[in-house]
Tab-separated table of C-alpha atoms and ligand atoms in Angstrom:
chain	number	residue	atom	x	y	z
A	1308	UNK	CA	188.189	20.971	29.460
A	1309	UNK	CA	186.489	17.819	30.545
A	1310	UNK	CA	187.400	15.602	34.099
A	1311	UNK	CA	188.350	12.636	31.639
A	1312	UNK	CA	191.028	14.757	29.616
A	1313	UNK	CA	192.407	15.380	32.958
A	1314	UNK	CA	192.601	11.774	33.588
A	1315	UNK	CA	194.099	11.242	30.617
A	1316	UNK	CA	197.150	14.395	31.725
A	1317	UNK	CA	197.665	12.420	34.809
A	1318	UNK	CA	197.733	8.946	33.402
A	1319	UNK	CA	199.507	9.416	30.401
A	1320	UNK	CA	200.195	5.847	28.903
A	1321	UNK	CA	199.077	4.399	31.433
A	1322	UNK	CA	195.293	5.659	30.549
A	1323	UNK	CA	193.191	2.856	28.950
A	1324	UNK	CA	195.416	0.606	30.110
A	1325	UNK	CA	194.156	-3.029	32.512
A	1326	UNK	CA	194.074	-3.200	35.840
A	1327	UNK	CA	197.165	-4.639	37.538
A	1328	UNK	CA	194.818	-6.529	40.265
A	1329	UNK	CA	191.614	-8.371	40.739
A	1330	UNK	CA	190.737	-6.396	43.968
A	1331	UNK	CA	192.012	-3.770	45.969
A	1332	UNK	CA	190.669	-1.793	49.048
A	1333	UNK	CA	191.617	1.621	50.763
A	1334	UNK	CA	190.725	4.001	53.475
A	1335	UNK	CA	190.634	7.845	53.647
A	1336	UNK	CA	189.867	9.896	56.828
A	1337	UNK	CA	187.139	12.196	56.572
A	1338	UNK	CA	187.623	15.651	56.701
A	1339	UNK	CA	185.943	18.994	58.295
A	1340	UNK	CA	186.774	22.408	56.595
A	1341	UNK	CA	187.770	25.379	58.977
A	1342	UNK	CA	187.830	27.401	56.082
A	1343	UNK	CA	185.366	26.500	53.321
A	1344	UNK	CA	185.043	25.964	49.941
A	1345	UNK	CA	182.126	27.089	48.683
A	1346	UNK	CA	181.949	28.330	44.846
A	1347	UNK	CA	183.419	26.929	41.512
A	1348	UNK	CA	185.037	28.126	39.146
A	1349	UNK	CA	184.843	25.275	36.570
A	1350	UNK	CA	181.653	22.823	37.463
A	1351	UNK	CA	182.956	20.182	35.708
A	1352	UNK	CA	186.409	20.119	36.932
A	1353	UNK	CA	185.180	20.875	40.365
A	1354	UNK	CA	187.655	23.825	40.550
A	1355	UNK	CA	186.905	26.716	43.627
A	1356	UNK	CA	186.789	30.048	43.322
A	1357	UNK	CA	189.210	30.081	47.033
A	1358	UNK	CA	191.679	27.664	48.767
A	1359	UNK	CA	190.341	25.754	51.540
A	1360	UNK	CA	191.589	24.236	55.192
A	1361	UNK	CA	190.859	21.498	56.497
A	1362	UNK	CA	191.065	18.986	59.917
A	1363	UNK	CA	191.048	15.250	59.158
A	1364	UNK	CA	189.292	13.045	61.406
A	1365	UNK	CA	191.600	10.595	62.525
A	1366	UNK	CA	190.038	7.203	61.715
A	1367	UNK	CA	186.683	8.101	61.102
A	1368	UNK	CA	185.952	7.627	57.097
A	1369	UNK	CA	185.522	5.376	54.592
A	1370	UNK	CA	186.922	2.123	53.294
A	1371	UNK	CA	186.240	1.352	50.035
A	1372	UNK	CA	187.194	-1.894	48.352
A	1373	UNK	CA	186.652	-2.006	44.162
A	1374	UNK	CA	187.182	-5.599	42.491
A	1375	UNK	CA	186.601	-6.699	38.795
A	1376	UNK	CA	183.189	-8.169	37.784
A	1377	UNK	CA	182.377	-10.265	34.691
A	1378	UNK	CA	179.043	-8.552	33.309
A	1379	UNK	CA	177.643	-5.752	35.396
A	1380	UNK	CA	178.956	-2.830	37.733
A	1381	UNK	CA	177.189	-3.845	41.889
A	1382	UNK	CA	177.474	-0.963	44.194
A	1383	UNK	CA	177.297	-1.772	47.927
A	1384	UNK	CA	177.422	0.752	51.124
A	1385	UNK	CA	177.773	-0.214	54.030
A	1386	UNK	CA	176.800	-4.007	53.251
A	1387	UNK	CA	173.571	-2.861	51.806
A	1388	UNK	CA	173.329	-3.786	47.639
A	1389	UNK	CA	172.530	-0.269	45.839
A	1390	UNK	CA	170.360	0.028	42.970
A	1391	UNK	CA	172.469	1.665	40.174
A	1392	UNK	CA	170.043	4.469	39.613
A	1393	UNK	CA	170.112	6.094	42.915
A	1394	UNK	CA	172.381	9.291	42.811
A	1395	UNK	CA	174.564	7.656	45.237
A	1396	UNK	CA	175.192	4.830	42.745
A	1397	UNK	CA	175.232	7.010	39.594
A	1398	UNK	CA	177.698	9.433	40.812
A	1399	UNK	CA	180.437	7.212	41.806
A	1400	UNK	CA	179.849	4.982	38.518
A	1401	UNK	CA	180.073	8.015	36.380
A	1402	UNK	CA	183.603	8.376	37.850
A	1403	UNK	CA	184.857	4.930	37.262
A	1404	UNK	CA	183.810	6.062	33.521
A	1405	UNK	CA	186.734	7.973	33.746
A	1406	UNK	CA	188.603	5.320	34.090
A	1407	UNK	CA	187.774	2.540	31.661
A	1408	UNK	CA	187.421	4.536	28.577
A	1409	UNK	CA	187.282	2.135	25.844
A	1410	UNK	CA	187.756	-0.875	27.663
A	1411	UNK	CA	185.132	-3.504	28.777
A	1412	UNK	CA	185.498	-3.443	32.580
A	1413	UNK	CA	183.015	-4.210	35.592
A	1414	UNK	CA	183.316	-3.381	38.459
A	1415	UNK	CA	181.796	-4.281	42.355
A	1416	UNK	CA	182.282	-1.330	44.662
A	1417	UNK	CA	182.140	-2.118	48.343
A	1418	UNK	CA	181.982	1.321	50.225
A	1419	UNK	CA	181.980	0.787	54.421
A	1420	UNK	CA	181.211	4.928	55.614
A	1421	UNK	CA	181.736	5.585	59.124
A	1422	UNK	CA	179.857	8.767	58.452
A	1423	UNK	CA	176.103	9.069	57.515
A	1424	UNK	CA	175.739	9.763	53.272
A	1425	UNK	CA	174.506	12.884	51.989
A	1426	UNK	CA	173.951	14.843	55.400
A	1427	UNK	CA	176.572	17.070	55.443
A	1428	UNK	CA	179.801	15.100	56.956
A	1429	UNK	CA	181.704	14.955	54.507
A	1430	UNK	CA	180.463	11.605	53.339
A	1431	UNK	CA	181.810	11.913	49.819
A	1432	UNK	CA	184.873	13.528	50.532
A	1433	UNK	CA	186.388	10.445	52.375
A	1434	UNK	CA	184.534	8.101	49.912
A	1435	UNK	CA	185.882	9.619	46.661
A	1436	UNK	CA	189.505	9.473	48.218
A	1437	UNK	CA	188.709	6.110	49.201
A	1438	UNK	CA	187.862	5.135	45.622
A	1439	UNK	CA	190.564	6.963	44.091
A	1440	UNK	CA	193.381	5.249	46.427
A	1441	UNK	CA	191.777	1.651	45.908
A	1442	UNK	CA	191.871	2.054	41.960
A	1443	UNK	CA	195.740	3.988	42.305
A	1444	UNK	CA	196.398	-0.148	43.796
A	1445	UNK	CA	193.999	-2.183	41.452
A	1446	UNK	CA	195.417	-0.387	38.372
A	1447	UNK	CA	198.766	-0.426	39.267
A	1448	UNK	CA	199.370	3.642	38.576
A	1449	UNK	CA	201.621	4.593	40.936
A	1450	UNK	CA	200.761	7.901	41.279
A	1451	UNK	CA	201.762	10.692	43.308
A	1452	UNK	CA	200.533	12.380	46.266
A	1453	UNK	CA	199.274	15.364	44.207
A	1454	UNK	CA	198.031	13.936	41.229
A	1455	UNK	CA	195.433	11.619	43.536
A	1456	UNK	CA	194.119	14.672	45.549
A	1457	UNK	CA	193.217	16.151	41.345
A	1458	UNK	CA	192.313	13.277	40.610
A	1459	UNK	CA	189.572	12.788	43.645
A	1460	UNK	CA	188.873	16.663	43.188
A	1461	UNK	CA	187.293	15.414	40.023
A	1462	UNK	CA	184.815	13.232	42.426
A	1463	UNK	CA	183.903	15.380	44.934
A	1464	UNK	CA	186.150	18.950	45.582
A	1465	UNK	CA	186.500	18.361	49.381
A	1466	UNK	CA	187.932	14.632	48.747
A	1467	UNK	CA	191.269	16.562	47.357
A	1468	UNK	CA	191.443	17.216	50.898
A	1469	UNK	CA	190.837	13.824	51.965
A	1470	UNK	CA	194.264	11.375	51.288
A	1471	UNK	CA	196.104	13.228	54.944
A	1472	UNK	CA	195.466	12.809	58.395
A	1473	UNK	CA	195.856	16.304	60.525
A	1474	UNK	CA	195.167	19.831	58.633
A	1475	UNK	CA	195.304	19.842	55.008
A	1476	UNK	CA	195.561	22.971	52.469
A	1477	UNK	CA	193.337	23.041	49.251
A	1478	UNK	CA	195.536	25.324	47.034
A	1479	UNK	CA	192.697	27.267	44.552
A	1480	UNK	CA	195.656	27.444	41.756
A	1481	UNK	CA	194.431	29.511	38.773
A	1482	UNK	CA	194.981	27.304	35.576
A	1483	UNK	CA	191.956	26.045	33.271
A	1484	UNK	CA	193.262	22.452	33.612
A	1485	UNK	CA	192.968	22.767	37.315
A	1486	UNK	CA	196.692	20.730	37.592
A	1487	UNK	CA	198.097	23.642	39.662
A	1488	UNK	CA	194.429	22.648	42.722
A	1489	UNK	CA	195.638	20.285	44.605
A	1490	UNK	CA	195.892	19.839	48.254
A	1491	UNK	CA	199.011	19.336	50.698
A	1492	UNK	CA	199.196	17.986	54.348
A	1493	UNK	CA	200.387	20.773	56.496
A	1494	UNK	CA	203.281	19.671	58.591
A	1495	UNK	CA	201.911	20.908	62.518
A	1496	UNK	CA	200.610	18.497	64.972
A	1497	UNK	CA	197.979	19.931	67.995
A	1498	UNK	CA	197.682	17.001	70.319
A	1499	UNK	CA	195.076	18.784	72.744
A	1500	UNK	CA	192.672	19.556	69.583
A	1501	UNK	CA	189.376	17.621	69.852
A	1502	UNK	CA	186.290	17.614	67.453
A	1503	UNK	CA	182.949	16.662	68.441
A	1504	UNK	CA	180.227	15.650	66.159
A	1505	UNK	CA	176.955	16.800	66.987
A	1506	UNK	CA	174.886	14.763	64.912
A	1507	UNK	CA	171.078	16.233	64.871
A	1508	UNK	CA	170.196	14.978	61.955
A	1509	UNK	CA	170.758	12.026	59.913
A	1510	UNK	CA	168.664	12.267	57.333
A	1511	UNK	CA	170.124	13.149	53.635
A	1512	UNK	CA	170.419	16.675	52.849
A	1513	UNK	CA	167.275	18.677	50.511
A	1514	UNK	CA	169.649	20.040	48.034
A	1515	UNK	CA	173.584	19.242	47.542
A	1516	UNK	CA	176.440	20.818	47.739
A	1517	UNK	CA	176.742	20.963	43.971
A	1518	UNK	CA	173.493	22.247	43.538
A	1519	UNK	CA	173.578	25.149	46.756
A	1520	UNK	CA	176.737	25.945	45.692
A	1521	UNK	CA	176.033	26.833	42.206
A	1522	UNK	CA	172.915	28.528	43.178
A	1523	UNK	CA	175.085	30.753	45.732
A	1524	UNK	CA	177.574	31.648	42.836
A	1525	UNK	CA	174.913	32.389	40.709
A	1526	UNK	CA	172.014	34.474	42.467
A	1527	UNK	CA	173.564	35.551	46.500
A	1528	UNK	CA	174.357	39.586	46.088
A	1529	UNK	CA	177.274	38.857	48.991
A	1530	UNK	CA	178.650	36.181	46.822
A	1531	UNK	CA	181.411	38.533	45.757
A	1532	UNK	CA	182.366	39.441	49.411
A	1533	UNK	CA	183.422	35.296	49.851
A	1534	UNK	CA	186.861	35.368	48.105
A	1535	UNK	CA	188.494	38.316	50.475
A	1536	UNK	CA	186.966	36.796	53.454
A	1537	UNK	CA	188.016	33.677	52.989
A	1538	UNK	CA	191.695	34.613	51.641
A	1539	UNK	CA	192.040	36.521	55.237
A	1540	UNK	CA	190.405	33.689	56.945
A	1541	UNK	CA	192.615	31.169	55.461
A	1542	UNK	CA	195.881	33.456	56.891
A	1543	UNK	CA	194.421	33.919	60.150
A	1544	UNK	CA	193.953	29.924	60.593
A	1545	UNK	CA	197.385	29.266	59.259
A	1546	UNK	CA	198.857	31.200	62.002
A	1547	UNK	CA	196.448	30.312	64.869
A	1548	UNK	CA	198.094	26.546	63.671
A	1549	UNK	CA	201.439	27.355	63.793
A	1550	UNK	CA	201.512	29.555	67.062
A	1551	UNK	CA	198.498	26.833	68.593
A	1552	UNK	CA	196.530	29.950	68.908
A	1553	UNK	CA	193.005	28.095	70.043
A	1554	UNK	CA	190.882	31.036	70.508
A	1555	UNK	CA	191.898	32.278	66.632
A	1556	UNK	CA	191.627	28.762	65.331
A	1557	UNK	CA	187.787	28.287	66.713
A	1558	UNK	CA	186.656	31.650	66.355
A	1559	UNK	CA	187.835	31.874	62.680
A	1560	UNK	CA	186.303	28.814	61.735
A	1561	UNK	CA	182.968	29.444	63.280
A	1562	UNK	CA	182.715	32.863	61.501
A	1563	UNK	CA	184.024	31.184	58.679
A	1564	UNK	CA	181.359	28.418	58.406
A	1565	UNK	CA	178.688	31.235	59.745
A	1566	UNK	CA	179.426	33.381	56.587
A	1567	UNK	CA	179.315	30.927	54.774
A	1568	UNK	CA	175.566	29.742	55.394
A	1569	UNK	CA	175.007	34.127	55.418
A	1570	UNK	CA	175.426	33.407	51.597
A	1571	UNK	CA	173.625	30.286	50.847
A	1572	UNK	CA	170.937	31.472	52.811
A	1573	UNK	CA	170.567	34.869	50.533
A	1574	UNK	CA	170.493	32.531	47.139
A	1575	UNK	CA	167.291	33.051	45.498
A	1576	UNK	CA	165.339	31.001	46.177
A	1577	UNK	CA	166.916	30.506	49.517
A	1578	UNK	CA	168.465	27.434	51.409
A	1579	UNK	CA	168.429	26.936	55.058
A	1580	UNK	CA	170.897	23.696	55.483
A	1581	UNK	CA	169.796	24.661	59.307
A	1582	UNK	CA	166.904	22.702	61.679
A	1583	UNK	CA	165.571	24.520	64.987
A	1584	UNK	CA	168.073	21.938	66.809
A	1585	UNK	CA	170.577	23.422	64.569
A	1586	UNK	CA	170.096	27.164	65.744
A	1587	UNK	CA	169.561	25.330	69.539
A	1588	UNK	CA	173.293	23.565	69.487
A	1589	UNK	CA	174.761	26.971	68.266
A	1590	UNK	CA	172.948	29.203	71.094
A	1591	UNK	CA	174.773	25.929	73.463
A	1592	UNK	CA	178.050	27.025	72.140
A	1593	UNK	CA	177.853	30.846	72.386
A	1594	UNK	CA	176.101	30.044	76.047
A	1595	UNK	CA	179.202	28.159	77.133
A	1596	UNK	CA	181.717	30.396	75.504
A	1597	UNK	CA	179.925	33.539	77.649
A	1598	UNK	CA	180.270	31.515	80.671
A	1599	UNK	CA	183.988	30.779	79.818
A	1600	UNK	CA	184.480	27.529	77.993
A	1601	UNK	CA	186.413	27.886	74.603
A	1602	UNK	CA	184.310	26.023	72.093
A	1603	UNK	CA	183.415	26.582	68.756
A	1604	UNK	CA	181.167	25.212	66.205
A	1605	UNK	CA	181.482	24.889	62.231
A	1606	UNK	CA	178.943	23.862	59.944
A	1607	UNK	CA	178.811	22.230	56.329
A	1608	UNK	CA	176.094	21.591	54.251
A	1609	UNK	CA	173.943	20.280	56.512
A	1610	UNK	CA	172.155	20.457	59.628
A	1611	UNK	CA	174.496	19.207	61.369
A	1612	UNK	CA	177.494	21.095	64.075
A	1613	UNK	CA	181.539	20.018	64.470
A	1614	UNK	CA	182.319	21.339	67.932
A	1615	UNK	CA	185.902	22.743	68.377
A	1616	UNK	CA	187.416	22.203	72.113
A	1617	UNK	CA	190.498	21.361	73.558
A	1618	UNK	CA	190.860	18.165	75.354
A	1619	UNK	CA	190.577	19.645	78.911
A	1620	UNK	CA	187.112	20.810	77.835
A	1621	UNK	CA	185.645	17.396	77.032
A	1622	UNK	CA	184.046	17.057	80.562
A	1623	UNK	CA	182.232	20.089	80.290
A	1624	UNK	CA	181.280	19.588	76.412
A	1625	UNK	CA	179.481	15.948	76.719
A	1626	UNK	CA	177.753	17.573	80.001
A	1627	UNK	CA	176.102	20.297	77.485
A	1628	UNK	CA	176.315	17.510	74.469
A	1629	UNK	CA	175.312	13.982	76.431
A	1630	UNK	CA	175.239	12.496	72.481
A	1631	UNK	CA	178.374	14.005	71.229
A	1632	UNK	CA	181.104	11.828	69.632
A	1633	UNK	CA	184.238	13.092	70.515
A	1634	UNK	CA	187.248	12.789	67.835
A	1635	UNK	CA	190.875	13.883	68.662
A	1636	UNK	CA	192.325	14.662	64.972
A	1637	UNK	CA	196.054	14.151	66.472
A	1638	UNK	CA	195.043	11.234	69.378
B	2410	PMV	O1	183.025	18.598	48.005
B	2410	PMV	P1	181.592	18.906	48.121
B	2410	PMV	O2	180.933	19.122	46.793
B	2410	PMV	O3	180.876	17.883	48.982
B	2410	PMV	O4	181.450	20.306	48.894
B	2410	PMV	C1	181.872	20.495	50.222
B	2410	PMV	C2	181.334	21.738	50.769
B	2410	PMV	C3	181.541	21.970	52.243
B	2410	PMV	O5	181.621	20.767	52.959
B	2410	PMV	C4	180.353	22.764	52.783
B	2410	PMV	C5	182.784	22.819	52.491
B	2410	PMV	C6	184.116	22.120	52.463
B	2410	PMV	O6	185.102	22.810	52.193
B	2410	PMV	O7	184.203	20.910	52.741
């Protein structure tokens, strides 16, 4: 099955049909997995082999705002005009394909990203929600909850994850037309919570996600261990949320993310998302934790480390991390 057949499931009649508005603009949080997705089972349907958890960050992500354009498609982020053959550019207009099948539309996409593109914080998750709820308002769809996290799936997986503040729940499902993977908001609030962004490294990412992912599935011997750790991990952080069980939250996702690199870092040829600041930051953490202070890091694909502390900690964490930007998911 291709993503525009899915479209054209969720949009039914109203698929091919004209936008509604001249202009509309929306804004999705980013969001940080505590358990990861990592693996697909359909590439083009971005579809994962495991269900995923995630933390939203509050009012950190993107805004996006998508109006109609005589001639020719403009991409813009953050202010800056985009040529339309970078990959930045070329992925998100191969999406909007999806969505003007057969009709002559232009568009100009405005994206504003509170988070740096392409270096592993969750850039695209937040902008592919973005873009999905702006064109949900320019075309007039109506759509629900569920079908806009499948329908940002098709962007970028982690965006599915991206339409809810607080912790969110990527449900695998098991169907080829991927209508049963979708993701929920989870209904538990953890006002103390606080994420820090350690931001070492700005600079765009060697290989993507798609790419290190694929390679993972494809040549790491330990891929096959991934599923049953991350189905236990993925209990064990439900219950640390509901019982506000810090110590199993943190250490679940650290292990979590660690494991996760374990396999990308066996692919053959290998990938290290990690820089020697990287390993530094993460010998900070366990240094801290010996000496008593709960904190935990998590890692995507990047170089980059989310810190995991509850408020009373932030003294002691931007003493350690003097560049840290603290974010309180529930604040
Ligand atoms: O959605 P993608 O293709 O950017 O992949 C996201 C992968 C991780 O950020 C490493 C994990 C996750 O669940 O967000």
């Amino acid at each position: 099955m291709k993503a525009i057949d899915v479209v054209q499931l969720i949009l039914k009649e109203r698929f091919g049909a004209k936008p509604l508005h001249d202009e509309a603009t929306a804004f999705a949080p980013a969001n940080i997995a505590l358990c990861k997705y990592w693996g697909k089972r359909d590439e083009a349907l971005n579809l994962p082999v495991t269900s995923s958890l995630s933390i939203s960050l509050n009012n950190q992500g993107a805004t996006t705002n998508i109006r109609l354009q005589k001639h020719r498609d403009e991409v813009t982020l953050n202010g800056e005009l985009q040529s339309l053959d970078t990959v930045f550019s070329q992925r998100l207009l191969r999406f909007l394909d999806l969505f003007r099948e057969g009709c002559d539309l232009h568009f100009k996409v405005d994206a504003q990203s509170d988070m740096p593109v392409g270096a592993g914080l969750a850039s695209s998750a937040c902008g592919f929600a973005a873009l999905v709820l702006a064109l949900n308002q320019l075309f007039g769809w109506g759509l629900c909850e569920r079908e806009l996290s499948i329908l940002a799936r098709l962007g970028s997986g982690s965006a599915s994850r991206s339409l809810w503040d607080g912790f969110v729940k990527w449900h695998a499902g098991n169907r080829s037309d991927g209508m049963d993977s979708f993701a929920e908001h989870l209904p538990y609030e953890w006002p103390s919570l606080c994420v820090g962004l350690c931001v070492l490294f700005k600079q765009q990412k060697s290989i993507s996600s798609r790419e290190a992912m694929k390679r993972t599935v494809q040549t790491s011997p330990f891929y096959a261990a991934w599923k049953p750790t991350a189905d236990q991990d993925l209990l064990c952080l439900e219950q640390a949320i509901q019982s506000q069980d810090f110590e199993l939250l943190g250490s679940t996702a650290e292990s979590n993310a660690l494991a996760m690199h374990a396999l990308i870092l066996s692919s053959r040829p290998p990938i290290l998302y990690s820089q020697c600041e990287t390993v530094t930051a993460m010998h900070t953490v366990w240094h801290l934790r010996a000496q008593g202070l709960p904190v935990y890091f998590t890692q995507d694909a990047g170089a980059n480390l989310k810190l995991l502390f509850l408020k009373d900690a932030s003294n002691a964490i931007r003493q350690a991390f003097p560049e840290v930007e603290m974010i309180e998911p529930f604040g």
